[in-house]
mmCIF file of C-alpha atoms and ligand atoms in Angstrom:
data_model
loop_
_atom_site.group_PDB
_atom_site.id
_atom_site.type_symbol
_atom_site.label_atom_id
_atom_site.label_comp_id
_atom_site.label_asym_id
_atom_site.label_seq_id
_atom_site.Cartn_x
_atom_site.Cartn_y
_atom_site.Cartn_z
ATOM 1 C CA MET A 262 -9.470 3.277 -25.668
ATOM 2 C CA SER A 263 -8.412 4.920 -22.469
ATOM 3 C CA LEU A 264 -5.022 4.136 -21.022
ATOM 4 C CA PHE A 265 -4.865 3.655 -17.260
ATOM 5 C CA LEU A 266 -1.489 4.442 -15.703
ATOM 6 C CA ASP A 267 -2.557 5.082 -12.104
ATOM 7 C CA ASN A 268 -2.140 1.617 -10.637
ATOM 8 C CA ALA A 269 -0.401 3.022 -7.563
ATOM 9 C CA ALA A 270 -3.809 4.420 -6.554
ATOM 10 C CA THR A 271 -5.817 1.265 -7.314
ATOM 11 C CA SER A 272 -4.964 -1.467 -9.792
ATOM 12 C CA PHE A 273 -7.173 -1.497 -12.868
ATOM 13 C CA PRO A 274 -8.347 -3.598 -14.571
ATOM 14 C CA LYS A 275 -8.525 -6.633 -12.294
ATOM 15 C CA PRO A 276 -7.930 -10.197 -13.469
ATOM 16 C CA GLU A 277 -11.141 -11.678 -14.973
ATOM 17 C CA SER A 278 -11.247 -14.222 -12.154
ATOM 18 C CA VAL A 279 -11.708 -11.377 -9.636
ATOM 19 C CA TYR A 280 -14.856 -10.125 -11.366
ATOM 20 C CA ARG A 281 -16.181 -13.670 -11.624
ATOM 21 C CA ALA A 282 -15.476 -14.471 -7.967
ATOM 22 C CA MET A 283 -17.215 -11.312 -6.802
ATOM 23 C CA ASP A 284 -20.217 -11.925 -9.003
ATOM 24 C CA ALA A 285 -20.529 -15.508 -7.787
ATOM 25 C CA ALA A 286 -20.141 -14.517 -4.131
ATOM 26 C CA MET A 287 -22.766 -11.821 -4.510
ATOM 27 C CA ARG A 288 -25.291 -14.088 -6.237
ATOM 28 C CA GLU A 289 -24.657 -17.421 -4.606
ATOM 29 C CA VAL A 290 -23.452 -16.611 -1.108
ATOM 30 C CA GLY A 291 -24.003 -12.906 -0.454
ATOM 31 C CA VAL A 292 -24.781 -13.126 3.276
ATOM 32 C CA ALA A 293 -22.982 -12.337 6.509
ATOM 33 C CA PRO A 294 -20.215 -14.893 7.125
ATOM 34 C CA GLY A 295 -20.482 -17.018 10.237
ATOM 35 C CA ARG A 296 -23.510 -15.212 11.684
ATOM 36 C CA GLY A 297 -26.001 -18.011 10.980
ATOM 37 C CA GLY A 298 -25.554 -21.765 11.293
ATOM 38 C CA TYR A 299 -27.217 -22.373 7.922
ATOM 39 C CA ARG A 300 -25.306 -23.487 4.845
ATOM 40 C CA GLN A 301 -25.269 -20.177 2.990
ATOM 41 C CA SER A 302 -23.696 -18.367 5.932
ATOM 42 C CA LEU A 303 -21.193 -21.170 6.399
ATOM 43 C CA ALA A 304 -20.242 -20.908 2.722
ATOM 44 C CA ALA A 305 -19.585 -17.175 3.225
ATOM 45 C CA ALA A 306 -17.507 -17.959 6.310
ATOM 46 C CA ARG A 307 -15.507 -20.479 4.273
ATOM 47 C CA ILE A 308 -14.630 -17.843 1.663
ATOM 48 C CA VAL A 309 -13.424 -15.480 4.380
ATOM 49 C CA TYR A 310 -11.497 -18.258 6.132
ATOM 50 C CA GLU A 311 -9.797 -19.396 2.914
ATOM 51 C CA ALA A 312 -8.925 -15.824 1.963
ATOM 52 C CA ARG A 313 -7.492 -15.189 5.420
ATOM 53 C CA SER A 314 -5.430 -18.385 5.326
ATOM 54 C CA ALA A 315 -4.120 -17.688 1.815
ATOM 55 C CA LEU A 316 -3.136 -14.107 2.682
ATOM 56 C CA ALA A 317 -1.480 -15.238 5.902
ATOM 57 C CA ARG A 318 0.593 -17.789 3.952
ATOM 58 C CA PHE A 319 1.462 -15.194 1.324
ATOM 59 C CA PHE A 320 2.749 -12.728 3.927
ATOM 60 C CA GLY A 321 4.512 -15.313 6.110
ATOM 61 C CA VAL A 322 2.038 -15.060 9.003
ATOM 62 C CA ARG A 323 2.058 -18.372 10.908
ATOM 63 C CA ASP A 324 -1.311 -18.005 12.635
ATOM 64 C CA SER A 325 -3.951 -16.743 10.200
ATOM 65 C CA SER A 326 -6.135 -15.449 13.046
ATOM 66 C CA ARG A 327 -3.527 -12.672 13.385
ATOM 67 C CA LEU A 328 -4.560 -11.278 9.992
ATOM 68 C CA ILE A 329 -7.626 -9.060 9.976
ATOM 69 C CA PHE A 330 -9.639 -7.639 7.115
ATOM 70 C CA THR A 331 -10.052 -3.881 6.880
ATOM 71 C CA HIS A 332 -11.319 -1.479 4.238
ATOM 72 C CA SER A 333 -7.946 -0.014 3.295
ATOM 73 C CA ALA A 334 -4.318 0.342 4.299
ATOM 74 C CA THR A 335 -5.378 3.609 5.943
ATOM 75 C CA GLU A 336 -7.835 1.824 8.200
ATOM 76 C CA SER A 337 -5.213 -0.816 9.015
ATOM 77 C CA ILE A 338 -2.740 1.859 10.111
ATOM 78 C CA ASN A 339 -5.380 3.630 12.200
ATOM 79 C CA ILE A 340 -6.327 0.387 13.954
ATOM 80 C CA ALA A 341 -2.660 -0.312 14.682
ATOM 81 C CA LEU A 342 -1.713 3.139 16.000
ATOM 82 C CA ASN A 343 -4.899 3.734 17.979
ATOM 83 C CA GLY A 344 -4.762 0.261 19.414
ATOM 84 C CA LEU A 345 -1.154 0.452 20.481
ATOM 85 C CA LEU A 346 0.003 3.945 21.400
ATOM 86 C CA LYS A 347 -0.413 5.726 24.728
ATOM 87 C CA PRO A 348 0.564 9.271 25.776
ATOM 88 C CA GLY A 349 4.297 9.410 26.430
ATOM 89 C CA ASP A 350 5.149 6.695 23.895
ATOM 90 C CA HIS A 351 7.900 7.449 21.394
ATOM 91 C CA VAL A 352 7.535 6.632 17.699
ATOM 92 C CA VAL A 353 10.138 6.867 14.946
ATOM 93 C CA SER A 354 8.927 7.465 11.402
ATOM 94 C CA THR A 355 10.319 9.201 8.320
ATOM 95 C CA SER A 356 9.980 12.355 6.234
ATOM 96 C CA VAL A 357 8.613 10.391 3.274
ATOM 97 C CA GLU A 358 5.340 8.948 4.527
ATOM 98 C CA HIS A 359 1.911 8.934 2.922
ATOM 99 C CA ASN A 360 -0.865 10.787 4.755
ATOM 100 C CA ALA A 361 -2.261 7.351 5.656
ATOM 101 C CA LEU A 362 0.523 7.154 8.236
ATOM 102 C CA LEU A 363 1.394 10.817 8.611
ATOM 103 C CA ARG A 364 -2.047 12.016 9.682
ATOM 104 C CA PRO A 365 -2.666 9.290 12.278
ATOM 105 C CA LEU A 366 0.801 10.051 13.653
ATOM 106 C CA HIS A 367 -0.039 13.743 13.745
ATOM 107 C CA LEU A 368 -3.238 12.929 15.637
ATOM 108 C CA MET A 369 -1.257 10.762 18.054
ATOM 109 C CA ARG A 370 1.042 13.711 18.678
ATOM 110 C CA THR A 371 -1.907 15.815 19.782
ATOM 111 C CA ARG A 372 -2.636 13.026 22.287
ATOM 112 C CA GLY A 373 0.806 13.152 23.845
ATOM 113 C CA VAL A 374 2.739 10.649 21.726
ATOM 114 C CA GLN A 375 6.228 11.821 20.742
ATOM 115 C CA VAL A 376 7.162 11.301 17.107
ATOM 116 C CA THR A 377 10.613 11.640 15.549
ATOM 117 C CA PHE A 378 10.583 11.977 11.770
ATOM 118 C CA VAL A 379 13.862 10.843 10.245
ATOM 119 C CA GLN A 380 14.867 12.973 7.269
ATOM 120 C CA ALA A 381 15.340 11.045 4.010
ATOM 121 C CA ASP A 382 17.894 12.264 1.438
ATOM 122 C CA HIS A 383 16.837 14.357 -1.575
ATOM 123 C CA PHE A 384 16.080 11.199 -3.592
ATOM 124 C CA GLY A 385 13.639 10.146 -0.873
ATOM 125 C CA VAL A 386 15.859 7.357 0.452
ATOM 126 C CA VAL A 387 15.861 6.669 4.204
ATOM 127 C CA SER A 388 19.224 5.548 5.560
ATOM 128 C CA GLU A 389 19.648 2.829 8.104
ATOM 129 C CA ARG A 390 22.200 5.023 9.893
ATOM 130 C CA GLU A 391 19.723 7.878 10.377
ATOM 131 C CA MET A 392 17.075 5.458 11.613
ATOM 132 C CA ALA A 393 19.563 4.010 14.093
ATOM 133 C CA LYS A 394 20.260 7.507 15.455
ATOM 134 C CA ALA A 395 16.570 8.209 16.045
ATOM 135 C CA ILE A 396 15.589 4.899 17.653
ATOM 136 C CA ARG A 397 16.281 4.997 21.370
ATOM 137 C CA PRO A 398 15.811 2.667 24.326
ATOM 138 C CA GLY A 399 12.139 2.847 25.161
ATOM 139 C CA THR A 400 11.004 3.678 21.611
ATOM 140 C CA ARG A 401 7.638 1.953 21.359
ATOM 141 C CA LEU A 402 7.200 1.825 17.583
ATOM 142 C CA VAL A 403 9.081 2.319 14.338
ATOM 143 C CA ALA A 404 6.656 2.953 11.466
ATOM 144 C CA MET A 405 7.433 3.422 7.792
ATOM 145 C CA ALA A 406 6.383 2.659 4.243
ATOM 146 C CA HIS A 407 8.172 -0.128 2.413
ATOM 147 C CA CYS A 408 7.930 1.574 -0.952
ATOM 148 C CA SER A 409 7.077 5.163 -1.854
ATOM 149 C CA ASN A 410 3.978 5.952 -3.884
ATOM 150 C CA VAL A 411 5.721 9.065 -5.232
ATOM 151 C CA THR A 412 9.330 8.131 -5.966
ATOM 152 C CA GLY A 413 9.076 4.334 -6.036
ATOM 153 C CA VAL A 414 11.987 4.163 -3.562
ATOM 154 C CA VAL A 415 12.201 0.836 -1.734
ATOM 155 C CA GLN A 416 13.277 1.481 1.859
ATOM 156 C CA PRO A 417 15.552 -0.799 3.923
ATOM 157 C CA ILE A 418 12.859 -2.498 5.986
ATOM 158 C CA ALA A 419 14.815 -5.633 6.891
ATOM 159 C CA GLU A 420 17.634 -3.537 8.374
ATOM 160 C CA THR A 421 15.155 -1.264 10.148
ATOM 161 C CA ALA A 422 13.305 -4.273 11.561
ATOM 162 C CA ARG A 423 16.577 -5.422 13.101
ATOM 163 C CA LEU A 424 17.230 -1.971 14.605
ATOM 164 C CA ALA A 425 13.724 -1.878 16.069
ATOM 165 C CA ARG A 426 14.052 -5.362 17.486
ATOM 166 C CA GLU A 427 17.417 -4.574 19.104
ATOM 167 C CA ALA A 428 15.890 -1.505 20.773
ATOM 168 C CA GLY A 429 12.837 -3.449 21.940
ATOM 169 C CA ALA A 430 10.536 -1.421 19.689
ATOM 170 C CA LEU A 431 7.704 -2.758 17.553
ATOM 171 C CA PHE A 432 7.887 -2.396 13.783
ATOM 172 C CA LEU A 433 4.988 -1.299 11.563
ATOM 173 C CA VAL A 434 5.268 -1.416 7.786
ATOM 174 C CA ASP A 435 2.951 0.332 5.357
ATOM 175 C CA ALA A 436 3.139 -2.080 2.427
ATOM 176 C CA ALA A 437 0.636 -0.183 0.278
ATOM 177 C CA GLN A 438 2.997 -0.052 -2.693
ATOM 178 C CA SER A 439 4.896 -3.278 -2.176
ATOM 179 C CA ALA A 440 2.223 -5.892 -1.396
ATOM 180 C CA GLY A 441 1.839 -7.905 -4.599
ATOM 181 C CA PHE A 442 4.984 -6.388 -6.088
ATOM 182 C CA LEU A 443 7.821 -7.317 -3.731
ATOM 183 C CA PRO A 444 7.977 -10.344 -1.467
ATOM 184 C CA VAL A 445 7.014 -9.348 2.088
ATOM 185 C CA ASP A 446 7.548 -12.049 4.709
ATOM 186 C CA VAL A 447 6.341 -10.759 8.066
ATOM 187 C CA GLY A 448 7.862 -13.647 10.007
ATOM 188 C CA ALA A 449 11.246 -13.658 8.283
ATOM 189 C CA ILE A 450 11.691 -9.854 8.360
ATOM 190 C CA GLY A 451 10.283 -9.338 11.842
ATOM 191 C CA ILE A 452 7.321 -7.070 11.111
ATOM 192 C CA ASP A 453 4.932 -6.724 14.045
ATOM 193 C CA LEU A 454 2.229 -4.807 12.198
ATOM 194 C CA LEU A 455 1.791 -4.966 8.438
ATOM 195 C CA ALA A 456 -0.767 -2.706 6.796
ATOM 196 C CA ALA A 457 -1.615 -3.435 3.172
ATOM 197 C CA PRO A 458 -4.416 -2.522 0.793
ATOM 198 C CA GLY A 459 -6.238 -5.296 -1.044
ATOM 199 C CA HIS A 460 -7.075 -3.061 -3.985
ATOM 200 C CA LYS A 461 -3.647 -2.252 -5.371
ATOM 201 C CA GLY A 462 -0.998 -4.928 -6.048
ATOM 202 C CA LEU A 463 -3.156 -7.737 -4.643
ATOM 203 C CA PHE A 464 -5.808 -7.095 -7.348
ATOM 204 C CA GLY A 465 -8.754 -7.049 -4.934
ATOM 205 C CA PRO A 466 -11.601 -4.536 -5.252
ATOM 206 C CA PRO A 467 -11.555 -1.047 -3.697
ATOM 207 C CA GLY A 468 -12.572 -1.112 -0.043
ATOM 208 C CA THR A 469 -10.307 -4.013 0.920
ATOM 209 C CA GLY A 470 -7.230 -4.066 3.126
ATOM 210 C CA ILE A 471 -5.483 -6.164 5.723
ATOM 211 C CA LEU A 472 -3.585 -5.724 8.965
ATOM 212 C CA THR A 473 -1.351 -8.397 10.457
ATOM 213 C CA VAL A 474 -0.710 -8.314 14.192
ATOM 214 C CA ALA A 475 2.214 -10.194 15.714
ATOM 215 C CA GLU A 476 1.459 -13.062 18.076
ATOM 216 C CA GLY A 477 1.255 -11.884 21.669
ATOM 217 C CA LEU A 478 0.540 -8.285 20.686
ATOM 218 C CA ARG A 479 -2.799 -7.083 22.083
ATOM 219 C CA LEU A 480 -4.380 -4.041 20.482
ATOM 220 C CA GLU A 481 -7.277 -2.016 21.841
ATOM 221 C CA PRO A 482 -9.986 -2.220 19.173
ATOM 222 C CA LEU A 483 -10.823 0.946 17.272
ATOM 223 C CA LEU A 484 -14.330 -0.369 16.661
ATOM 224 C CA VAL A 485 -16.373 -2.645 18.903
ATOM 225 C CA GLY A 486 -19.627 -4.435 18.182
ATOM 226 C CA GLY A 487 -20.995 -7.588 16.627
ATOM 227 C CA THR A 488 -18.470 -10.262 15.762
ATOM 228 C CA GLY A 489 -20.573 -13.395 15.427
ATOM 229 C CA GLY A 490 -19.194 -14.922 18.628
ATOM 230 C CA ASN A 491 -19.512 -14.401 22.433
ATOM 231 C CA ALA A 492 -22.808 -12.661 21.797
ATOM 232 C CA SER A 493 -23.943 -12.740 25.432
ATOM 233 C CA SER A 494 -21.030 -10.622 26.678
ATOM 234 C CA PRO A 495 -21.014 -6.817 26.497
ATOM 235 C CA GLU A 496 -17.206 -6.993 26.232
ATOM 236 C CA GLN A 497 -15.396 -7.167 22.923
ATOM 237 C CA PRO A 498 -13.879 -10.678 22.585
ATOM 238 C CA GLU A 499 -10.186 -11.114 23.319
ATOM 239 C CA GLU A 500 -9.760 -13.681 20.519
ATOM 240 C CA MET A 501 -8.372 -12.700 17.168
ATOM 241 C CA PRO A 502 -9.489 -11.936 14.544
ATOM 242 C CA GLU A 503 -12.872 -11.122 16.193
ATOM 243 C CA ARG A 504 -11.274 -8.634 18.592
ATOM 244 C CA LEU A 505 -10.422 -6.279 15.748
ATOM 245 C CA GLU A 506 -13.112 -7.199 13.216
ATOM 246 C CA SER A 507 -16.521 -5.869 14.212
ATOM 247 C CA GLY A 508 -19.448 -5.611 11.827
ATOM 248 C CA THR A 509 -20.429 -7.649 8.793
ATOM 249 C CA ILE A 510 -17.520 -8.455 6.535
ATOM 250 C CA ASN A 511 -17.867 -7.679 2.830
ATOM 251 C CA THR A 512 -17.783 -11.276 1.587
ATOM 252 C CA PRO A 513 -17.988 -10.501 -2.160
ATOM 253 C CA ALA A 514 -15.039 -8.105 -1.819
ATOM 254 C CA ILE A 515 -13.045 -10.687 0.138
ATOM 255 C CA ALA A 516 -13.903 -13.282 -2.527
ATOM 256 C CA GLY A 517 -12.470 -10.864 -5.096
ATOM 257 C CA LEU A 518 -9.340 -10.312 -3.022
ATOM 258 C CA LYS A 519 -8.901 -14.075 -2.668
ATOM 259 C CA ALA A 520 -9.156 -14.453 -6.460
ATOM 260 C CA GLY A 521 -6.637 -11.619 -6.868
ATOM 261 C CA LEU A 522 -4.159 -13.402 -4.643
ATOM 262 C CA GLU A 523 -4.755 -16.686 -6.503
ATOM 263 C CA PHE A 524 -3.977 -14.835 -9.729
ATOM 264 C CA ILE A 525 -0.666 -13.656 -8.245
ATOM 265 C CA GLU A 526 0.177 -17.144 -7.065
ATOM 266 C CA THR A 527 -0.592 -18.828 -10.378
ATOM 267 C CA THR A 528 1.130 -16.109 -12.417
ATOM 268 C CA GLY A 529 4.061 -15.866 -10.020
ATOM 269 C CA LEU A 530 5.051 -12.767 -8.042
ATOM 270 C CA GLU A 531 8.400 -12.743 -9.811
ATOM 271 C CA THR A 532 6.731 -12.754 -13.252
ATOM 272 C CA ILE A 533 4.497 -9.851 -12.224
ATOM 273 C CA ARG A 534 7.412 -7.911 -10.836
ATOM 274 C CA LYS A 535 9.548 -8.544 -13.930
ATOM 275 C CA LYS A 536 6.795 -7.304 -16.227
ATOM 276 C CA GLU A 537 6.119 -4.170 -14.157
ATOM 277 C CA LYS A 538 9.851 -3.522 -13.799
ATOM 278 C CA ALA A 539 10.308 -3.742 -17.582
ATOM 279 C CA LEU A 540 7.528 -1.159 -18.056
ATOM 280 C CA VAL A 541 9.078 1.096 -15.391
ATOM 281 C CA ASP A 542 12.515 0.796 -17.035
ATOM 282 C CA GLN A 543 10.994 1.667 -20.400
ATOM 283 C CA LEU A 544 9.369 4.725 -18.819
ATOM 284 C CA LEU A 545 12.575 5.814 -17.125
ATOM 285 C CA VAL A 546 14.631 5.506 -20.307
ATOM 286 C CA GLY A 547 12.002 7.381 -22.334
ATOM 287 C CA LEU A 548 11.542 10.163 -19.787
ATOM 288 C CA ARG A 549 15.261 10.665 -19.178
ATOM 289 C CA ALA A 550 15.820 11.072 -22.912
ATOM 290 C CA MET A 551 13.450 14.074 -23.046
ATOM 291 C CA PRO A 552 15.017 17.482 -22.542
ATOM 292 C CA GLY A 553 13.715 19.440 -19.554
ATOM 293 C CA ILE A 554 12.368 16.378 -17.736
ATOM 294 C CA GLN A 555 13.364 15.747 -14.129
ATOM 295 C CA VAL A 556 12.703 12.210 -12.949
ATOM 296 C CA PHE A 557 12.524 11.871 -9.149
ATOM 297 C CA GLY A 558 13.951 9.073 -7.043
ATOM 298 C CA PRO A 559 17.434 7.570 -7.118
ATOM 299 C CA PRO A 560 19.188 7.053 -10.457
ATOM 300 C CA HIS A 561 19.910 3.381 -9.676
ATOM 301 C CA GLY A 562 18.679 0.628 -7.450
ATOM 302 C CA GLU A 563 15.460 -1.168 -6.786
ATOM 303 C CA ARG A 564 12.212 0.701 -7.486
ATOM 304 C CA GLY A 565 8.539 0.128 -7.124
ATOM 305 C CA ALA A 566 6.123 0.734 -9.961
ATOM 306 C CA ALA A 567 5.544 4.469 -9.423
ATOM 307 C CA VAL A 568 7.538 6.985 -11.473
ATOM 308 C CA SER A 569 7.316 10.713 -10.750
ATOM 309 C CA PHE A 570 8.578 13.457 -13.011
ATOM 310 C CA ASN A 571 8.260 17.125 -13.802
ATOM 311 C CA ALA A 572 8.806 19.031 -17.017
ATOM 312 C CA ALA A 573 10.508 22.419 -16.865
ATOM 313 C CA GLY A 574 8.037 25.235 -17.496
ATOM 314 C CA HIS A 575 4.984 22.972 -17.148
ATOM 315 C CA ASP A 576 2.608 22.703 -14.235
ATOM 316 C CA PRO A 577 2.135 19.013 -13.313
ATOM 317 C CA ALA A 578 -1.638 19.486 -13.005
ATOM 318 C CA ALA A 579 -1.798 21.000 -16.507
ATOM 319 C CA LEU A 580 0.235 18.110 -17.927
ATOM 320 C CA GLY A 581 -2.092 15.585 -16.288
ATOM 321 C CA TYR A 582 -5.087 17.454 -17.722
ATOM 322 C CA LEU A 583 -3.649 17.497 -21.243
ATOM 323 C CA LEU A 584 -2.788 13.793 -21.110
ATOM 324 C CA ASP A 585 -6.339 13.048 -20.030
ATOM 325 C CA THR A 586 -8.260 15.340 -22.354
ATOM 326 C CA GLY A 587 -5.963 15.075 -25.371
ATOM 327 C CA TYR A 588 -5.047 11.380 -25.237
ATOM 328 C CA ASP A 589 -7.354 9.694 -22.711
ATOM 329 C CA ILE A 590 -4.367 8.747 -20.568
ATOM 330 C CA ALA A 591 -4.985 8.528 -16.799
ATOM 331 C CA VAL A 592 -1.966 9.588 -14.739
ATOM 332 C CA ARG A 593 -1.986 11.438 -11.454
ATOM 333 C CA SER A 594 -0.560 14.871 -10.729
ATOM 334 C CA GLY A 595 -0.058 16.831 -7.541
ATOM 335 C CA LEU A 596 1.028 15.705 -4.099
ATOM 336 C CA HIS A 597 -0.332 12.129 -4.222
ATOM 337 C CA CYS A 598 -1.413 12.402 -0.550
ATOM 338 C CA ALA A 599 2.229 12.594 0.483
ATOM 339 C CA PRO A 600 3.204 16.268 0.968
ATOM 340 C CA ASP A 601 6.306 15.492 3.029
ATOM 341 C CA VAL A 602 7.773 13.418 0.214
ATOM 342 C CA HIS A 603 7.623 16.499 -2.012
ATOM 343 C CA ARG A 604 9.148 18.668 0.715
ATOM 344 C CA THR A 605 11.965 16.113 0.832
ATOM 345 C CA ILE A 606 12.591 15.753 -2.912
ATOM 346 C CA GLY A 607 12.026 19.424 -3.773
ATOM 347 C CA SER A 608 8.723 19.230 -5.667
ATOM 348 C CA TYR A 609 6.533 20.978 -3.077
ATOM 349 C CA PRO A 610 3.936 22.532 -3.448
ATOM 350 C CA ALA A 611 3.059 21.749 -7.087
ATOM 351 C CA GLY A 612 3.956 18.083 -6.767
ATOM 352 C CA THR A 613 4.786 15.826 -9.682
ATOM 353 C CA VAL A 614 3.208 13.896 -12.514
ATOM 354 C CA ARG A 615 3.067 10.261 -11.446
ATOM 355 C CA VAL A 616 2.875 7.375 -13.876
ATOM 356 C CA SER A 617 2.265 3.957 -12.375
ATOM 357 C CA PRO A 618 1.987 1.053 -14.789
ATOM 358 C CA GLY A 619 0.522 -2.271 -13.772
ATOM 359 C CA TYR A 620 0.699 -5.874 -14.842
ATOM 360 C CA PHE A 621 -1.976 -5.416 -17.510
ATOM 361 C CA ASN A 622 -0.206 -2.567 -19.281
ATOM 362 C CA ALA A 623 1.784 -3.272 -22.430
ATOM 363 C CA GLU A 624 5.012 -1.897 -23.881
ATOM 364 C CA GLY A 625 3.060 -0.238 -26.699
ATOM 365 C CA GLU A 626 0.998 1.694 -24.157
ATOM 366 C CA ILE A 627 4.101 3.113 -22.485
ATOM 367 C CA GLU A 628 5.325 4.104 -25.951
ATOM 368 C CA PHE A 629 1.973 5.809 -26.604
ATOM 369 C CA PHE A 630 2.273 7.722 -23.323
ATOM 370 C CA LEU A 631 5.838 8.835 -24.108
ATOM 371 C CA LYS A 632 4.800 9.964 -27.594
ATOM 372 C CA ALA A 633 1.856 11.909 -26.150
ATOM 373 C CA LEU A 634 4.126 13.609 -23.630
ATOM 374 C CA ARG A 635 6.645 14.523 -26.348
ATOM 375 C CA GLU A 636 3.823 16.104 -28.384
ATOM 376 C CA ILE A 637 2.550 18.085 -25.403
ATOM 377 C CA LEU A 638 6.038 19.327 -24.555
ATOM 378 C CA ALA A 639 6.571 20.307 -28.192
ATOM 379 C CA GLY A 640 3.419 22.442 -27.933
ATOM 380 C CA LYS A 641 1.366 20.304 -30.319
ATOM 381 C CA ARG A 642 -1.499 20.172 -27.810
HETATM 382 C C1 PLP B 533 2.356 4.465 0.584
HETATM 383 C C2 PLP B 533 0.874 4.415 0.769
HETATM 384 N N1 PLP B 533 0.371 4.222 2.001
HETATM 385 C C3 PLP B 533 -0.947 4.142 2.223
HETATM 386 C C4 PLP B 533 -1.851 4.283 1.204
HETATM 387 C C5 PLP B 533 -3.315 4.218 1.513
HETATM 388 O O1 PLP B 533 -3.891 3.072 0.985
HETATM 389 P P1 PLP B 533 -5.476 2.907 1.049
HETATM 390 O O2 PLP B 533 -6.026 3.676 -0.092
HETATM 391 O O3 PLP B 533 -5.713 1.437 0.915
HETATM 392 O O4 PLP B 533 -5.916 3.436 2.351
HETATM 393 C C6 PLP B 533 -1.396 4.506 -0.092
HETATM 394 C C7 PLP B 533 -2.345 4.695 -1.206
HETATM 395 O O5 PLP B 533 -2.101 5.380 -2.151
HETATM 396 C C8 PLP B 533 0.005 4.563 -0.320
HETATM 397 O O6 PLP B 533 0.493 4.750 -1.537
#
């Protein structure tokens, strides 16, 4: 039996109810939502509406029309940055961002947007003080990840939201690693733009994501086209969510995402977090007890469910290969699409081995992984 420890990329497996919901939506509904007035299309529209409402509630978004469906956190970030930024705008971000934010910011730079990257410390932690120094009057946007996909570091987003607000800047959070793991309340924290994948902690299928857009904030759409409403006008509608949601929505995928969220709500976010935290703690204790292992991230404090390490004298890619071929264990090695994190924590260019357990992993599986690693390091494989 293969052991999947790459949940930071995409959670696997999904709850049974997700598979069932997708199958049912595909067979029984399976049409474009809201495009036709007939019952089947209305049923599809109801699934999308209920999913939107449930996600809005979950993330503390008062008006569910301010939550749009996308294909990924990456797409959400692109819609936000392209829709908001103009040449001359100033953005503050950090030295520990995923390419999903880093590359769109880089592109924005080539279009005349100024970006200040705040340096995190060597654990990958961003300090509120450094953020405060970089944010200036007139800063248009502060954009950062809530939780790192490499180190698991949880960044101070509530404090940064306050700094942004005081400076009159908007605040974008990449919640790719925290959505479905940590509570994220957009309204209470003061997040103007929240980008989250549906396919990681929310247990939806690949190809799902969301973006929340604060009330009163008008974004230029990245994509224009059919929305199911205002068909006679050549202009993209002003109303949300249609303004930012062109093209036929993937109803079966949204049905799966809705079932994923229902699973979280019936299980309890706290229960999920406790279980994943216990697995992460078990990993940390086991890894730290092995000679020659360097575990990245801070020694104490809150962590997400991604643990990165390196073993002296071993290439991370070779370790990943041996775990896969020798033990059928799926971990990820390399840069994890976040080269600047490695430049910050000192693991560039080889990267790290990343182990990311999920809710469906068991203690015995972490033990199996640790035993496999010990054997590899002892040269038994
Ligand atoms: C911190 C972070 N941001 C963004 C992303 C991109 O998410 P998606 O694959 O949904 O585009 C990831 C995915 O690994 C991530 O870990």
